[in-house]
Amino acid sequence: MTKNLALDKLSEQQEAAIDYMDGPVLVLAGAGCGKTQLITHKYAHLYNKDKKKYGSMLAVTLTNKAADEMRDRIACEIGGDPGNNLKGAWVGTFYSQCNRILLKEKASIGITEDYVIYDTEDQCRLIRHILNDMKLYEALYKGISSKIRYFKSSLLTPDELLSTYSNFDFDEKLLKVYVRYQDEMRKTNALDYDDLISYTIRLFEEHPEILGTYREIFSYILVDEFQDTTYAQYQFLKLLAGDNIFVAGDDDQTIYKSREFEAGNILTKYETDFANTKLLRLEQSFRCTQNILQVSGSVISKNTYRKPKLLWTDKKAGEKVCHYWFMSEEDEAKYIAKNIKDLYLKGNYSYSDIAILYRVNLQSRVIEEALKNERIPFKIIGSTAVYHKRETKDLISYLRMIWNKDDNVSLRWIINQPNRGITANSLNKIENEAKKEGISLYKAIVKLCTGKGFSSAIKEKLANFLSLLDVLSEKKDITLSQGIKLVSTHTSFIEALDEGSLNDISEIMFRSGNLPLGEFLANVSLTTANDDVRSSSAVSLMTLYNVKGMEFPVVFISGLEDGLIPYFKATETNEELDEERRLFYLGMTRAKDILFMTGARKRRLYAKFQNQEPSRFLKDIPKDCCLWIEKNAIPANASSKVPLPPVEFPYNTGCRVKHPKWGIGVIRDCYGEKNDIKVTVNFPEIGVKRLALKYANLEKI
């Protein structure tokens, strides 16, 4: 059981929120003010007060890690363990709870139980395939994936986009990709994360009697991190909730602008949609020292359209927040590593008490090297988790074919893994047949094997592959361990794995081997890289986005420079700058005792060295709240190489230019020698172009 799960003492504000039972509640809670603990105490209070009435409540949050912590905290409060007291409890993420509803009500919504759930990686693989097939620029897949997720989380289907938006800000190609994506999902009996929400909403809207049943089941609804719910998630809550709904959030910690359902709007909308909403505030921080609260508060107070909060704490002032400015990123990284080593050797903090935060993953390279040189163990949170490693994905793809032979993404992944000699030309014929007939790849292979399109040799290879799939899918009601044994028996895949991959699979079997295969596959699909747990003996490295929901005694925020914090792509509008400021605020308020902020005059970003300026956000911090130190000297043990004078480039990364033929574009990179400078420009209508500056005739906008 995790220690310190429950608050030893509730504040007066928390007690008032727990006792209030006269209608909808909106709790506006500052960073570290105990909103998650409040949710769990509220759940336990109602459960212990009247188990018959409140024995089935819906408690939702945004991440699996947060949901697991919530479940553990509740179990601790009601005096037991999750395995007994909370068996069957509706505690989890929006996605997991909607998946649970759909599995139970699948017949009413027209889906079969062997549907597969595509995670973000599967979604991107499918979109890349569609772009390649449509002969569109494949590198655009991330942006298109993000846009499709926004459409779906806003409950916008392709047909609705066409009918609703007469002057919509995207080209027809994006809509065609979206249409094709939806068609592929239908053919393969697959749902993505946002489908889990939208299908559940459709279920409730088309079957009021089912909605009524779940309204009775969920005697009370509790929502954590409410400010980050999407439009679709909010509609799900709105359908289910009566007056017995209790939400907690903080508009200062909204960091998902891609959802485009701003915290201020959703908080206001909640107060409008739920009549007689009681607004309560939590302003006592149990996490940060007074100095950290003062510095972070001075930054976030500059944001517009926020609900003001004045956070305070009973903790001492603590050490002053430190800002260090270095000549280079190497100097910055060496300082961070040396400081961590000193903190550890003094015995005040373990490595697991320390986190290093940065804006983009590119920054971690030089920090990792410095930590290695000091022999400091570290773990990168949000990096490739075990379920997302190549070999594990291979195994999971085989297991998904046991569950659903129409899963095109998994079939493409394993058809030549290991190599079966099925040529690219043969694969193209299969893809074309599936597209022409509107069927899955598996069904297309079955059809082609009985026709005249292939030679006897290719037919034999495909027939062997079909036989393998048929054998694997004979029984679906098996456990994970039985599924892995089945794959091992009928393929040579597992035999070819190295020791590290075999250890990963052994660990998966140890933890989940007795789970039914379908339950395991659903759990894996709903697991993200951000669900990594903190190591007990390592420094945590992660982006500012990934640190949400965590706290550490000591925090370093690296790269406090204009272009990184705030990010150069997010400085064109006040809304973008507000989000960058919230992201910075989020990072600062993860620190409990000590906060270091560092930056460097010279940093290598996107294949070139750039001269950096201190972050504009530093101007928001009162000078007496922070210790300001500029390190000009390079340490004696640093590299003796004399750096070449920097080339002055005419364009900064992110600035906009106009080309006489291709129109307006954005500079992605600028490199080369003084008389032969080249630029990489992204033109929205054309794609990425590499141009020699002296011939390009670019005009800066």
PDB file of C-alpha atoms in Angstrom, residues 48 67 161 296 342 426 449 481 515 591 697:
ATOM      1  CA  ASN A  48     -19.060   5.027   4.769  1.00  0.00           C
ATOM      2  CA  ALA A  67      -6.930   6.566 -11.441  1.00  0.00           C
ATOM      3  CA  LEU A 161     -17.909  19.113 -40.769  1.00  0.00           C
ATOM      4  CA  SER A 296       4.942  30.754  -9.412  1.00  0.00           C
ATOM      5  CA  ASP A 342      25.864  17.159  -3.958  1.00  0.00           C
ATOM      6  CA  SER A 426       1.490  -8.972 -53.363  1.00  0.00           C
ATOM      7  CA  CYS A 449      -6.447 -17.101 -52.580  1.00  0.00           C
ATOM      8  CA  SER A 481      -0.568 -16.755 -20.736  1.00  0.00           C
ATOM      9  CA  LEU A 515      -6.211 -12.055 -17.102  1.00  0.00           C
ATOM     10  CA  ALA A 591       8.518  21.411  -6.430  1.00  0.00           C
ATOM     11  CA  ASN A 697      13.941  35.179 -53.033  1.00  0.00           C
TER      12      ASN A 697
END
